[in-house]
């Protein structure tokens, strides 16, 4: 392995063979990853110049141990080929450095170096040509040139004002019929997605025997590009992961034929700006609901992508993806008004799936064909089913029977005509709720609630075959219930049936069938809150972990106030009650329906419906949904187990859940016609406003260059950007003709509502920068503008902007914020300006100016304090007195490119371009040097470029999370901790970092650190949530007990500098837990883990 620095140094590593490393692992099963050393030897080599490219060349035929390393090195405007050769069976002492070969002037800055598979040949790809070299082992290499058709215009703008360049290459692995190949097939890819196919043959003259355009990939290609040979009968599969937008997989290799897109690889980088739709209303206060349902939860939108094909407004979401299967099914007249519930039922023949739909007064059975050429049809009469009454529940048994439960009957049918149907009529009894459970003996149990004159009763029974007929046998006697039932569920636990019953009294009651014949009341759990009625119940089993002695069981409750509560069921009552609170998610403000996932064992996750053909897919409000729970041996493959059936009005959407149960990023993208630069949520318009830049190639002094302009688009976030393109995106060119203001681009925009105390005016303020100004020396003069618009929405929903004022400035306007009733504070170059709009004359008054050391990248207002983050001089705080800006505080250090977020308790969180996060505190009494002390610091792997605040969907009802975004698409979530919380988590983290299963590559200095939290260094105030998340997933309670009770030995990992004994560590842990949970009496480990899990819950 060769590792080259940017210049002057090259390091060669010889690794151990796979057999040697495999033997080391097998002989030491408990081998510590920190001590694993795969390197056998290494050698440092001095290289005189800048290393541009480096590749291993293919050895000559028959000598697989001969290594040839080729470098392209530049120094003093000269570029040379430098070659090293050695035998890999020997040490690096056999390495020989061959004489350098100077490259021609046209090849001094090659874009790509491609090793060929024959004769140690290679190719250099330049901007306009490809040069194939051979004969390097016998002397100076000889090159043959072949021009590349570079005249084709750019498909998308690159990262400069020049035409795009070649960035990647790939070689399909062809099957050669000879001993050694004589032909190389090469794909060349340009950064805008243009692909050329090239054949290079050793015996051909010229050697480049084939060179044509293979197609255009709808992606910006930077680093990830590969190809897969699918055989002689198929074309190649091209795979590209976009560096500045989505990637994908394309099939096809036919000249002059377009490539066929067969899959999309989602990507939301680069992230330039983020905006949240955070609302101040409490999601539990139903009386204060707003008209728009989307305002009940916080959502995060971001600017992502580059160019018209990749630029998008991306909604950042976390959960499980449910991919739409096939086109949307329009049931039309088959779907009536007032749908209560739906149940998909399997069809034994390969014709589709039955969909039973319940209405208030009747039931409908619809056959959904598997073939897209057939229309859904209603089955008006089906022997054995009662379709003239409302259905309470429906399902299928382990024997393949279809079961329908109505208010007065239980009907079961077999799809074989040889088995007569079964109908159990119950006179003078009303069934209110019912559910099904298939136990391991392949017997299906039906649990149902009946209403009699003296109250409600719980009953159950099972289905079977008797004398060739379907029979339903009732088990035991009815069990009286205390109040009316709102939901029911069952679970098979340790060989017993456990029933869960939710009531209108705000409780969940558990019943256990010990003898297999009758239920016995067991435990009552009571909800808290304003509307604690459980409208739906679902059970799930998570497999045995190190935390539990047996499989865990989770009861998920969908509440009427829009919350989802998870309860852990404990069968062992020696230490725990039957039901214990686990966590709560706030989904919305209306009743929540939950279902058990029939395909996996998992915890609660949010499911997002997506469409692979529509990145901006947004489903309509869902009236009801259900999941296919069984697939018969000869069932339809299109509607398999786990498919979700979602009904919205007359539209049926069938989706397939992601095979992974873990939460992941599920982005939703709405395309814009350019590169988005800033994003703002306009609450008054209920729209997202995005500014973006577009570019087009134009002729310029006998060459082509990209010329761009800026525009604005408005999006309605709850509308599908693809299906309603005519009204969803309103493009507005607000800068006027580019001839008047050449080179002007939009920096950002804000929502402003000035008022005179009587009337409020809604305006949008746009700030710009201009590279050249008319009539000035364009080489040194740069300016900007402030543009004030009033937005209006016409009758078709389009947003129109009317220009009210244009104010030119001598420098770019980098940031703007509103202050007070009618003032604006903006950063113009390195000057901070405060101006007030005089409402009586509608003119801006005197401008108060303060000179900064560098330009203001962000401005925010808290009370009378103005917070300013600058590009190179850190964070500053000003106060406004008598209409003037006066310095108040400044950060103790000058950080580069800072951003900030104001928090309560006079705290400000700042980020910088050095991957740092710092907390600045404003003391009540200013210091002599007027600095704001730094109370904590953290160093992250990436630099946070934007910060915003969001509400978390967790059981702490007013919990807030800080979201930080990075240019590469990384999203960080930050949570503020109290001092006792920090001490407890730091104590756990310091122990976990010594654990190789969690942190296998921790530095030795970490192993010598005390586990007692220390405030001596500000960077110690940072808790790494990723480490704690791995700790919970890979060990949790059992690992915590192991670390607390471990006896130290001679290994450095287990040698503690403090709390050396297990008794001391356990005692200190209990003290820290009591500081956080003073009222805790038992189960401290489980409480701490549940609390940590809630802290780590994603706000997205």
PDB file of N, CA, C and O in Angstrom, residues 284-315:
ATOM      1  N   UNK A 284     -49.971  19.316  22.943  1.00  0.00           N
ATOM      2  CA  UNK A 284     -51.003  18.647  23.726  1.00  0.00           C
ATOM      3  C   UNK A 284     -52.239  19.515  23.900  1.00  0.00           C
ATOM      4  O   UNK A 284     -53.276  19.027  24.310  1.00  0.00           O
ATOM      5  N   UNK A 285     -52.127  20.820  23.659  1.00  0.00           N
ATOM      6  CA  UNK A 285     -53.270  21.711  23.865  1.00  0.00           C
ATOM      7  C   UNK A 285     -54.114  21.698  22.604  1.00  0.00           C
ATOM      8  O   UNK A 285     -53.879  22.451  21.668  1.00  0.00           O
ATOM      9  N   UNK A 286     -55.125  20.824  22.569  1.00  0.00           N
ATOM     10  CA  UNK A 286     -55.931  20.658  21.360  1.00  0.00           C
ATOM     11  C   UNK A 286     -56.769  21.898  21.093  1.00  0.00           C
ATOM     12  O   UNK A 286     -57.115  22.199  19.954  1.00  0.00           O
ATOM     13  N   UNK A 287     -57.091  22.665  22.125  1.00  0.00           N
ATOM     14  CA  UNK A 287     -57.934  23.849  21.928  1.00  0.00           C
ATOM     15  C   UNK A 287     -57.212  24.949  21.188  1.00  0.00           C
ATOM     16  O   UNK A 287     -57.843  25.878  20.699  1.00  0.00           O
ATOM     17  N   UNK A 288     -55.878  24.873  21.085  1.00  0.00           N
ATOM     18  CA  UNK A 288     -55.120  25.908  20.406  1.00  0.00           C
ATOM     19  C   UNK A 288     -54.560  25.433  19.081  1.00  0.00           C
ATOM     20  O   UNK A 288     -53.571  25.958  18.597  1.00  0.00           O
ATOM     21  N   UNK A 289     -55.155  24.442  18.481  1.00  0.00           N
ATOM     22  CA  UNK A 289     -54.683  23.962  17.188  1.00  0.00           C
ATOM     23  C   UNK A 289     -54.864  25.036  16.123  1.00  0.00           C
ATOM     24  O   UNK A 289     -55.846  25.772  16.117  1.00  0.00           O
ATOM     25  N   UNK A 290     -53.901  25.071  15.224  1.00  0.00           N
ATOM     26  CA  UNK A 290     -54.000  25.977  14.093  1.00  0.00           C
ATOM     27  C   UNK A 290     -54.703  25.307  12.946  1.00  0.00           C
ATOM     28  O   UNK A 290     -54.980  24.115  12.957  1.00  0.00           O
ATOM     29  N   UNK A 291     -55.000  26.056  11.912  1.00  0.00           N
ATOM     30  CA  UNK A 291     -55.759  25.516  10.794  1.00  0.00           C
ATOM     31  C   UNK A 291     -54.943  24.494  10.007  1.00  0.00           C
ATOM     32  O   UNK A 291     -55.478  23.529   9.495  1.00  0.00           O
ATOM     33  N   UNK A 292     -53.647  24.729   9.907  1.00  0.00           N
ATOM     34  CA  UNK A 292     -52.810  23.804   9.138  1.00  0.00           C
ATOM     35  C   UNK A 292     -52.312  22.689  10.029  1.00  0.00           C
ATOM     36  O   UNK A 292     -51.711  22.916  11.059  1.00  0.00           O
ATOM     37  N   UNK A 293     -52.556  21.460   9.614  1.00  0.00           N
ATOM     38  CA  UNK A 293     -52.111  20.333  10.418  1.00  0.00           C
ATOM     39  C   UNK A 293     -50.608  20.204  10.472  1.00  0.00           C
ATOM     40  O   UNK A 293     -50.068  19.613  11.390  1.00  0.00           O
ATOM     41  N   UNK A 294     -49.886  20.744   9.488  1.00  0.00           N
ATOM     42  CA  UNK A 294     -48.439  20.611   9.474  1.00  0.00           C
ATOM     43  C   UNK A 294     -47.774  21.416  10.562  1.00  0.00           C
ATOM     44  O   UNK A 294     -46.616  21.218  10.851  1.00  0.00           O
ATOM     45  N   UNK A 295     -48.478  22.352  11.178  1.00  0.00           N
ATOM     46  CA  UNK A 295     -47.863  23.192  12.187  1.00  0.00           C
ATOM     47  C   UNK A 295     -47.813  22.526  13.552  1.00  0.00           C
ATOM     48  O   UNK A 295     -47.265  23.080  14.483  1.00  0.00           O
ATOM     49  N   UNK A 296     -48.417  21.384  13.697  1.00  0.00           N
ATOM     50  CA  UNK A 296     -48.472  20.743  14.998  1.00  0.00           C
ATOM     51  C   UNK A 296     -47.147  20.096  15.367  1.00  0.00           C
ATOM     52  O   UNK A 296     -46.920  19.787  16.519  1.00  0.00           O
ATOM     53  N   UNK A 297     -46.250  19.870  14.416  1.00  0.00           N
ATOM     54  CA  UNK A 297     -44.957  19.278  14.690  1.00  0.00           C
ATOM     55  C   UNK A 297     -43.881  20.109  14.011  1.00  0.00           C
ATOM     56  O   UNK A 297     -44.133  20.858  13.078  1.00  0.00           O
ATOM     57  N   UNK A 298     -42.666  19.950  14.495  1.00  0.00           N
ATOM     58  CA  UNK A 298     -41.529  20.682  13.955  1.00  0.00           C
ATOM     59  C   UNK A 298     -40.925  19.901  12.799  1.00  0.00           C
ATOM     60  O   UNK A 298     -40.720  18.690  12.891  1.00  0.00           O
ATOM     61  N   UNK A 299     -40.619  20.600  11.726  1.00  0.00           N
ATOM     62  CA  UNK A 299     -40.027  19.963  10.552  1.00  0.00           C
ATOM     63  C   UNK A 299     -38.797  20.756  10.143  1.00  0.00           C
ATOM     64  O   UNK A 299     -38.717  21.967  10.369  1.00  0.00           O
ATOM     65  N   UNK A 300     -37.837  20.066   9.540  1.00  0.00           N
ATOM     66  CA  UNK A 300     -36.574  20.673   9.164  1.00  0.00           C
ATOM     67  C   UNK A 300     -36.403  20.589   7.654  1.00  0.00           C
ATOM     68  O   UNK A 300     -36.506  19.506   7.068  1.00  0.00           O
ATOM     69  N   UNK A 301     -36.120  21.729   7.026  1.00  0.00           N
ATOM     70  CA  UNK A 301     -35.882  21.816   5.582  1.00  0.00           C
ATOM     71  C   UNK A 301     -34.491  22.378   5.351  1.00  0.00           C
ATOM     72  O   UNK A 301     -33.992  23.183   6.153  1.00  0.00           O
ATOM     73  N   UNK A 302     -33.880  21.959   4.248  1.00  0.00           N
ATOM     74  CA  UNK A 302     -32.504  22.357   3.961  1.00  0.00           C
ATOM     75  C   UNK A 302     -32.324  22.602   2.479  1.00  0.00           C
ATOM     76  O   UNK A 302     -33.055  22.052   1.644  1.00  0.00           O
ATOM     77  N   UNK A 303     -31.335  23.437   2.148  1.00  0.00           N
ATOM     78  CA  UNK A 303     -30.885  23.637   0.762  1.00  0.00           C
ATOM     79  C   UNK A 303     -29.814  22.599   0.465  1.00  0.00           C
ATOM     80  O   UNK A 303     -28.840  22.477   1.209  1.00  0.00           O
ATOM     81  N   UNK A 304     -29.964  21.858  -0.607  1.00  0.00           N
ATOM     82  CA  UNK A 304     -28.992  20.827  -0.933  1.00  0.00           C
ATOM     83  C   UNK A 304     -28.826  20.737  -2.441  1.00  0.00           C
ATOM     84  O   UNK A 304     -29.679  21.179  -3.210  1.00  0.00           O
ATOM     85  N   UNK A 305     -27.718  20.123  -2.839  1.00  0.00           N
ATOM     86  CA  UNK A 305     -27.489  19.862  -4.252  1.00  0.00           C
ATOM     87  C   UNK A 305     -26.836  21.003  -4.983  1.00  0.00           C
ATOM     88  O   UNK A 305     -26.705  22.128  -4.483  1.00  0.00           O
ATOM     89  N   UNK A 306     -26.439  20.704  -6.228  1.00  0.00           N
ATOM     90  CA  UNK A 306     -25.768  21.668  -7.089  1.00  0.00           C
ATOM     91  C   UNK A 306     -26.301  21.503  -8.502  1.00  0.00           C
ATOM     92  O   UNK A 306     -26.299  20.398  -9.047  1.00  0.00           O
ATOM     93  N   UNK A 307     -26.785  22.576  -9.078  1.00  0.00           N
ATOM     94  CA  UNK A 307     -27.229  22.543 -10.463  1.00  0.00           C
ATOM     95  C   UNK A 307     -28.698  22.240 -10.607  1.00  0.00           C
ATOM     96  O   UNK A 307     -29.373  21.810  -9.672  1.00  0.00           O
ATOM     97  N   UNK A 308     -29.240  22.452 -11.819  1.00  0.00           N
ATOM     98  CA  UNK A 308     -30.680  22.275 -12.044  1.00  0.00           C
ATOM     99  C   UNK A 308     -31.170  20.837 -11.899  1.00  0.00           C
ATOM    100  O   UNK A 308     -32.336  20.610 -11.618  1.00  0.00           O
ATOM    101  N   UNK A 309     -30.288  19.838 -12.081  1.00  0.00           N
ATOM    102  CA  UNK A 309     -30.714  18.452 -11.956  1.00  0.00           C
ATOM    103  C   UNK A 309     -30.640  17.951 -10.523  1.00  0.00           C
ATOM    104  O   UNK A 309     -31.322  16.992 -10.161  1.00  0.00           O
ATOM    105  N   UNK A 310     -29.804  18.575  -9.682  1.00  0.00           N
ATOM    106  CA  UNK A 310     -29.583  18.091  -8.314  1.00  0.00           C
ATOM    107  C   UNK A 310     -30.024  19.069  -7.252  1.00  0.00           C
ATOM    108  O   UNK A 310     -30.206  18.672  -6.095  1.00  0.00           O
ATOM    109  N   UNK A 311     -30.145  20.356  -7.572  1.00  0.00           N
ATOM    110  CA  UNK A 311     -30.555  21.331  -6.581  1.00  0.00           C
ATOM    111  C   UNK A 311     -31.953  21.054  -6.066  1.00  0.00           C
ATOM    112  O   UNK A 311     -32.864  20.772  -6.841  1.00  0.00           O
ATOM    113  N   UNK A 312     -32.136  21.133  -4.754  1.00  0.00           N
ATOM    114  CA  UNK A 312     -33.424  20.767  -4.180  1.00  0.00           C
ATOM    115  C   UNK A 312     -33.577  21.392  -2.807  1.00  0.00           C
ATOM    116  O   UNK A 312     -32.604  21.759  -2.149  1.00  0.00           O
ATOM    117  N   UNK A 313     -34.840  21.515  -2.405  1.00  0.00           N
ATOM    118  CA  UNK A 313     -35.182  21.764  -1.010  1.00  0.00           C
ATOM    119  C   UNK A 313     -35.464  20.396  -0.394  1.00  0.00           C
ATOM    120  O   UNK A 313     -36.361  19.676  -0.849  1.00  0.00           O
ATOM    121  N   UNK A 314     -34.693  20.023   0.608  1.00  0.00           N
ATOM    122  CA  UNK A 314     -34.762  18.693   1.193  1.00  0.00           C
ATOM    123  C   UNK A 314     -35.365  18.766   2.581  1.00  0.00           C
ATOM    124  O   UNK A 314     -34.888  19.534   3.422  1.00  0.00           O
ATOM    125  N   UNK A 315     -36.409  17.978   2.802  1.00  0.00           N
ATOM    126  CA  UNK A 315     -36.938  17.823   4.152  1.00  0.00           C
ATOM    127  C   UNK A 315     -36.175  16.690   4.829  1.00  0.00           C
ATOM    128  O   UNK A 315     -36.179  15.553   4.359  1.00  0.00           O
TER     129      UNK A 315
END
